[in-house]
mmCIF file of N, CA and C in Angstrom:
data_model
loop_
_atom_site.group_PDB
_atom_site.id
_atom_site.type_symbol
_atom_site.label_atom_id
_atom_site.label_comp_id
_atom_site.label_asym_id
_atom_site.label_seq_id
_atom_site.Cartn_x
_atom_site.Cartn_y
_atom_site.Cartn_z
ATOM 1 N N LYS A 1 71.421 61.507 67.552
ATOM 2 C CA LYS A 1 72.762 61.712 68.075
ATOM 3 C C LYS A 1 73.372 62.980 67.483
ATOM 4 N N ALA A 2 73.035 63.267 66.234
ATOM 5 C CA ALA A 2 73.557 64.482 65.609
ATOM 6 C C ALA A 2 73.018 65.721 66.323
ATOM 7 N N ALA A 3 71.733 65.693 66.683
ATOM 8 C CA ALA A 3 71.140 66.824 67.395
ATOM 9 C C ALA A 3 71.802 66.996 68.762
ATOM 10 N N ALA A 4 72.073 65.890 69.430
ATOM 11 C CA ALA A 4 72.714 65.953 70.743
ATOM 12 C C ALA A 4 74.096 66.587 70.636
ATOM 13 N N ALA A 5 74.804 66.258 69.581
ATOM 14 C CA ALA A 5 76.129 66.838 69.375
ATOM 15 C C ALA A 5 76.040 68.347 69.150
ATOM 16 N N LYS A 6 75.001 68.786 68.457
ATOM 17 C CA LYS A 6 74.849 70.213 68.161
ATOM 18 C C LYS A 6 74.487 71.028 69.399
ATOM 19 N N VAL A 7 73.827 70.419 70.370
ATOM 20 C CA VAL A 7 73.432 71.162 71.570
ATOM 21 C C VAL A 7 74.291 70.808 72.786
ATOM 22 N N ALA A 8 75.400 70.159 72.558
ATOM 23 C CA ALA A 8 76.297 69.801 73.659
ATOM 24 C C ALA A 8 76.690 71.058 74.431
ATOM 25 N N GLY A 9 76.521 71.021 75.732
ATOM 26 C CA GLY A 9 76.859 72.150 76.580
ATOM 27 C C GLY A 9 75.741 73.165 76.745
ATOM 28 N N VAL A 10 74.663 73.003 76.002
ATOM 29 C CA VAL A 10 73.528 73.910 76.095
ATOM 30 C C VAL A 10 72.568 73.381 77.153
ATOM 31 N N LYS A 11 71.998 74.284 77.924
ATOM 32 C CA LYS A 11 71.005 73.888 78.922
ATOM 33 C C LYS A 11 69.656 74.424 78.491
ATOM 34 N N GLY A 12 68.601 73.735 78.877
ATOM 35 C CA GLY A 12 67.256 74.178 78.564
ATOM 36 C C GLY A 12 66.398 73.014 78.129
ATOM 37 N N TYR A 13 65.122 73.332 77.911
ATOM 38 C CA TYR A 13 64.133 72.305 77.598
ATOM 39 C C TYR A 13 64.494 71.488 76.364
ATOM 40 N N ASN A 14 64.811 72.143 75.262
ATOM 41 C CA ASN A 14 65.092 71.420 74.019
ATOM 42 C C ASN A 14 66.320 70.530 74.139
ATOM 43 N N ALA A 15 67.360 71.032 74.773
ATOM 44 C CA ALA A 15 68.560 70.226 74.971
ATOM 45 C C ALA A 15 68.263 69.026 75.865
ATOM 46 N N ALA A 16 67.445 69.240 76.903
ATOM 47 C CA ALA A 16 67.071 68.148 77.807
ATOM 48 C C ALA A 16 66.222 67.108 77.078
ATOM 49 N N LEU A 17 65.334 67.564 76.220
ATOM 50 C CA LEU A 17 64.507 66.646 75.434
ATOM 51 C C LEU A 17 65.367 65.809 74.504
ATOM 52 N N ILE A 18 66.310 66.443 73.829
ATOM 53 C CA ILE A 18 67.212 65.710 72.928
ATOM 54 C C ILE A 18 68.012 64.676 73.714
ATOM 55 N N ALA A 19 68.523 65.071 74.877
ATOM 56 C CA ALA A 19 69.284 64.132 75.710
ATOM 57 C C ALA A 19 68.406 62.965 76.140
ATOM 58 N N LEU A 20 67.175 63.249 76.538
ATOM 59 C CA LEU A 20 66.249 62.202 76.970
ATOM 60 C C LEU A 20 65.966 61.221 75.831
ATOM 61 N N LEU A 21 65.781 61.750 74.650
ATOM 62 C CA LEU A 21 65.533 60.895 73.484
ATOM 63 C C LEU A 21 66.746 60.031 73.143
ATOM 64 N N ASN A 22 67.915 60.443 73.622
ATOM 65 C CA ASN A 22 69.137 59.682 73.410
ATOM 66 C C ASN A 22 69.526 58.847 74.633
ATOM 67 N N GLY A 23 68.603 58.730 75.594
ATOM 68 C CA GLY A 23 68.825 57.850 76.741
ATOM 69 C C GLY A 23 69.445 58.483 77.960
ATOM 70 N N ASN A 24 69.667 59.787 77.945
ATOM 71 C CA ASN A 24 70.277 60.475 79.081
ATOM 72 C C ASN A 24 69.193 61.243 79.832
ATOM 73 N N THR A 25 68.830 60.776 81.010
ATOM 74 C CA THR A 25 67.755 61.404 81.779
ATOM 75 C C THR A 25 68.215 62.582 82.631
ATOM 76 N N ALA A 26 69.505 62.719 82.857
ATOM 77 C CA ALA A 26 70.027 63.737 83.784
ATOM 78 C C ALA A 26 69.638 65.173 83.418
ATOM 79 N N PRO A 27 69.806 65.611 82.176
ATOM 80 C CA PRO A 27 69.442 67.011 81.877
ATOM 81 C C PRO A 27 67.961 67.315 82.114
ATOM 82 N N ALA A 28 67.084 66.389 81.788
ATOM 83 C CA ALA A 28 65.649 66.609 82.016
ATOM 84 C C ALA A 28 65.359 66.665 83.513
ATOM 85 N N ALA A 29 65.968 65.772 84.270
ATOM 86 C CA ALA A 29 65.757 65.737 85.710
ATOM 87 C C ALA A 29 66.273 67.009 86.384
ATOM 88 N N ALA A 30 67.251 67.654 85.771
ATOM 89 C CA ALA A 30 67.865 68.836 86.369
ATOM 90 C C ALA A 30 67.143 70.144 86.041
ATOM 91 N N LEU A 31 66.183 70.115 85.132
ATOM 92 C CA LEU A 31 65.455 71.340 84.785
ATOM 93 C C LEU A 31 64.725 71.866 86.012
ATOM 94 N N GLU A 32 64.785 73.167 86.237
ATOM 95 C CA GLU A 32 64.239 73.748 87.470
ATOM 96 C C GLU A 32 62.884 74.422 87.315
ATOM 97 N N CYS A 33 62.472 74.725 86.134
ATOM 98 C CA CYS A 33 61.185 75.391 85.916
ATOM 99 C C CYS A 33 60.045 74.464 86.353
ATOM 100 N N ASN A 34 59.016 75.030 86.953
ATOM 101 C CA ASN A 34 57.881 74.220 87.389
ATOM 102 C C ASN A 34 56.669 74.365 86.484
ATOM 103 N N CYS A 35 56.897 74.765 85.240
ATOM 104 C CA CYS A 35 55.786 74.850 84.294
ATOM 105 C C CYS A 35 55.356 73.425 83.909
ATOM 106 N N PRO A 36 54.132 73.240 83.476
ATOM 107 C CA PRO A 36 53.623 71.901 83.161
ATOM 108 C C PRO A 36 54.458 71.117 82.149
ATOM 109 N N ASN A 37 54.951 71.763 81.098
ATOM 110 C CA ASN A 37 55.730 71.048 80.082
ATOM 111 C C ASN A 37 57.036 70.499 80.631
ATOM 112 N N VAL A 38 57.721 71.291 81.419
ATOM 113 C CA VAL A 38 58.978 70.840 82.023
ATOM 114 C C VAL A 38 58.693 69.739 83.047
ATOM 115 N N ALA A 39 57.638 69.893 83.815
ATOM 116 C CA ALA A 39 57.267 68.875 84.796
ATOM 117 C C ALA A 39 56.975 67.540 84.098
ATOM 118 N N TYR A 40 56.319 67.611 82.945
ATOM 119 C CA TYR A 40 56.016 66.389 82.186
ATOM 120 C C TYR A 40 57.305 65.714 81.730
ATOM 121 N N LEU A 41 58.253 66.516 81.245
ATOM 122 C CA LEU A 41 59.539 65.968 80.808
ATOM 123 C C LEU A 41 60.288 65.344 81.989
ATOM 124 N N ARG A 42 60.255 66.028 83.145
ATOM 125 C CA ARG A 42 60.893 65.454 84.341
ATOM 126 C C ARG A 42 60.196 64.171 84.774
ATOM 127 N N ALA A 43 58.882 64.100 84.608
ATOM 128 C CA ALA A 43 58.139 62.885 84.958
ATOM 129 C C ALA A 43 58.575 61.718 84.074
ATOM 130 N N ILE A 44 58.795 61.979 82.810
ATOM 131 C CA ILE A 44 59.277 60.924 81.903
ATOM 132 C C ILE A 44 60.661 60.461 82.337
ATOM 133 N N ALA A 45 61.537 61.414 82.661
ATOM 134 C CA ALA A 45 62.884 61.055 83.126
ATOM 135 C C ALA A 45 62.796 60.208 84.396
ATOM 136 N N ALA A 46 61.935 60.600 85.317
ATOM 137 C CA ALA A 46 61.767 59.850 86.566
ATOM 138 C C ALA A 46 61.212 58.453 86.293
ATOM 139 N N ALA A 47 60.280 58.353 85.369
ATOM 140 C CA ALA A 47 59.711 57.046 85.025
ATOM 141 C C ALA A 47 60.777 56.126 84.448
ATOM 142 N N ARG A 48 61.625 56.668 83.619
ATOM 143 C CA ARG A 48 62.686 55.852 83.020
ATOM 144 C C ARG A 48 63.714 55.413 84.048
ATOM 145 N N LYS A 49 63.822 56.155 85.158
ATOM 146 C CA LYS A 49 64.714 55.761 86.248
ATOM 147 C C LYS A 49 63.992 54.905 87.283
ATOM 148 N N GLY A 50 62.667 54.768 87.141
ATOM 149 C CA GLY A 50 61.895 53.951 88.070
ATOM 150 C C GLY A 50 61.580 54.637 89.383
ATOM 151 N N ASP A 51 61.605 55.956 89.421
ATOM 152 C CA ASP A 51 61.367 56.717 90.641
ATOM 153 C C ASP A 51 59.893 57.138 90.725
ATOM 154 N N ALA A 52 59.085 56.301 91.340
ATOM 155 C CA ALA A 52 57.638 56.519 91.412
ATOM 156 C C ALA A 52 57.274 57.821 92.122
ATOM 157 N N ALA A 53 57.998 58.176 93.167
ATOM 158 C CA ALA A 53 57.692 59.402 93.915
ATOM 159 C C ALA A 53 57.891 60.642 93.042
ATOM 160 N N LEU A 54 58.970 60.664 92.265
ATOM 161 C CA LEU A 54 59.203 61.807 91.385
ATOM 162 C C LEU A 54 58.230 61.833 90.213
ATOM 163 N N VAL A 55 57.835 60.665 89.731
ATOM 164 C CA VAL A 55 56.819 60.617 88.673
ATOM 165 C C VAL A 55 55.547 61.273 89.190
ATOM 166 N N LYS A 56 55.109 60.863 90.370
ATOM 167 C CA LYS A 56 53.871 61.394 90.951
ATOM 168 C C LYS A 56 53.966 62.906 91.163
ATOM 169 N N LYS A 57 55.067 63.355 91.754
ATOM 170 C CA LYS A 57 55.255 64.776 92.037
ATOM 171 C C LYS A 57 55.203 65.610 90.756
ATOM 172 N N ASN A 58 55.913 65.162 89.731
ATOM 173 C CA ASN A 58 55.964 65.929 88.489
ATOM 174 C C ASN A 58 54.678 65.836 87.693
ATOM 175 N N LEU A 59 54.014 64.707 87.739
ATOM 176 C CA LEU A 59 52.739 64.603 87.029
ATOM 177 C C LEU A 59 51.675 65.484 87.664
ATOM 178 N N GLU A 60 51.736 65.660 88.968
ATOM 179 C CA GLU A 60 50.791 66.571 89.633
ATOM 180 C C GLU A 60 50.945 67.983 89.072
ATOM 181 N N LEU A 61 52.181 68.414 88.873
ATOM 182 C CA LEU A 61 52.432 69.733 88.289
ATOM 183 C C LEU A 61 52.008 69.768 86.825
ATOM 184 N N ALA A 62 52.349 68.725 86.079
ATOM 185 C CA ALA A 62 52.039 68.677 84.649
ATOM 186 C C ALA A 62 50.535 68.657 84.399
ATOM 187 N N LYS A 63 49.804 67.999 85.279
ATOM 188 C CA LYS A 63 48.357 67.845 85.085
ATOM 189 C C LYS A 63 47.580 69.130 85.331
ATOM 190 N N LYS A 64 48.275 70.201 85.701
ATOM 191 C CA LYS A 64 47.616 71.495 85.789
ATOM 192 C C LYS A 64 47.219 71.967 84.391
ATOM 193 N N CYS A 65 47.870 71.409 83.395
ATOM 194 C CA CYS A 65 47.513 71.664 81.997
ATOM 195 C C CYS A 65 46.590 70.524 81.553
ATOM 196 N N GLU A 66 45.389 70.866 81.177
ATOM 197 C CA GLU A 66 44.382 69.867 80.803
ATOM 198 C C GLU A 66 44.861 68.943 79.678
ATOM 199 N N LYS A 67 45.552 69.510 78.719
ATOM 200 C CA LYS A 67 46.062 68.736 77.585
ATOM 201 C C LYS A 67 47.093 67.692 78.044
ATOM 202 N N LEU A 68 47.985 68.101 78.939
ATOM 203 C CA LEU A 68 49.000 67.170 79.441
ATOM 204 C C LEU A 68 48.381 66.119 80.361
ATOM 205 N N ALA A 69 47.345 66.477 81.082
ATOM 206 C CA ALA A 69 46.657 65.503 81.937
ATOM 207 C C ALA A 69 46.056 64.399 81.083
ATOM 208 N N ALA A 70 45.437 64.769 79.973
ATOM 209 C CA ALA A 70 44.851 63.778 79.070
ATOM 210 C C ALA A 70 45.941 62.918 78.436
ATOM 211 N N ARG A 71 47.045 63.539 78.080
ATOM 212 C CA ARG A 71 48.153 62.798 77.467
ATOM 213 C C ARG A 71 48.777 61.815 78.468
ATOM 214 N N ALA A 72 48.962 62.264 79.687
ATOM 215 C CA ALA A 72 49.582 61.426 80.716
ATOM 216 C C ALA A 72 48.750 60.174 80.995
ATOM 217 N N ALA A 73 47.437 60.307 80.904
ATOM 218 C CA ALA A 73 46.549 59.172 81.169
ATOM 219 C C ALA A 73 46.763 58.044 80.164
ATOM 220 N N LYS A 74 47.250 58.381 78.977
ATOM 221 C CA LYS A 74 47.450 57.373 77.925
ATOM 222 C C LYS A 74 48.919 57.086 77.617
ATOM 223 N N ASP A 75 49.829 57.823 78.226
ATOM 224 C CA ASP A 75 51.242 57.716 77.898
ATOM 225 C C ASP A 75 51.835 56.422 78.456
ATOM 226 N N ILE A 76 52.419 55.625 77.586
ATOM 227 C CA ILE A 76 53.017 54.342 77.973
ATOM 228 C C ILE A 76 54.169 54.519 78.971
ATOM 229 N N GLU A 77 54.768 55.688 78.969
ATOM 230 C CA GLU A 77 55.872 55.966 79.926
ATOM 231 C C GLU A 77 55.417 55.787 81.361
ATOM 232 N N PHE A 78 54.125 56.026 81.605
ATOM 233 C CA PHE A 78 53.613 55.992 82.974
ATOM 234 C C PHE A 78 52.760 54.774 83.268
ATOM 235 N N ALA A 79 52.711 53.825 82.380
ATOM 236 C CA ALA A 79 51.847 52.652 82.529
ATOM 237 C C ALA A 79 52.072 51.910 83.842
ATOM 238 N N GLN A 80 53.303 51.731 84.231
ATOM 239 C CA GLN A 80 53.575 50.981 85.461
ATOM 240 C C GLN A 80 53.346 51.802 86.719
ATOM 241 N N PHE A 81 53.074 53.092 86.568
ATOM 242 C CA PHE A 81 52.885 53.966 87.722
ATOM 243 C C PHE A 81 51.414 54.306 87.955
ATOM 244 N N ASN A 82 50.537 53.868 87.070
ATOM 245 C CA ASN A 82 49.092 54.142 87.227
ATOM 246 C C ASN A 82 48.408 53.057 88.010
#
């Protein structure tokens, strides 16, 4: 919560990650970059909202990175979507 207070009003990956860790999925879902790391973060946000279509869409982008593809296969966030 202290980190969230320090980045209040800031936009970007780190701020979105902090918000997500504090239960707020909106900043992560709003990130516009289509790089694999951002797509993975958006997939987690979508999973926490129960949006299977967005999970699939973002994981397809994230899985372009071999490391993230391996991580996604084991990530509990996506267990109900596999």
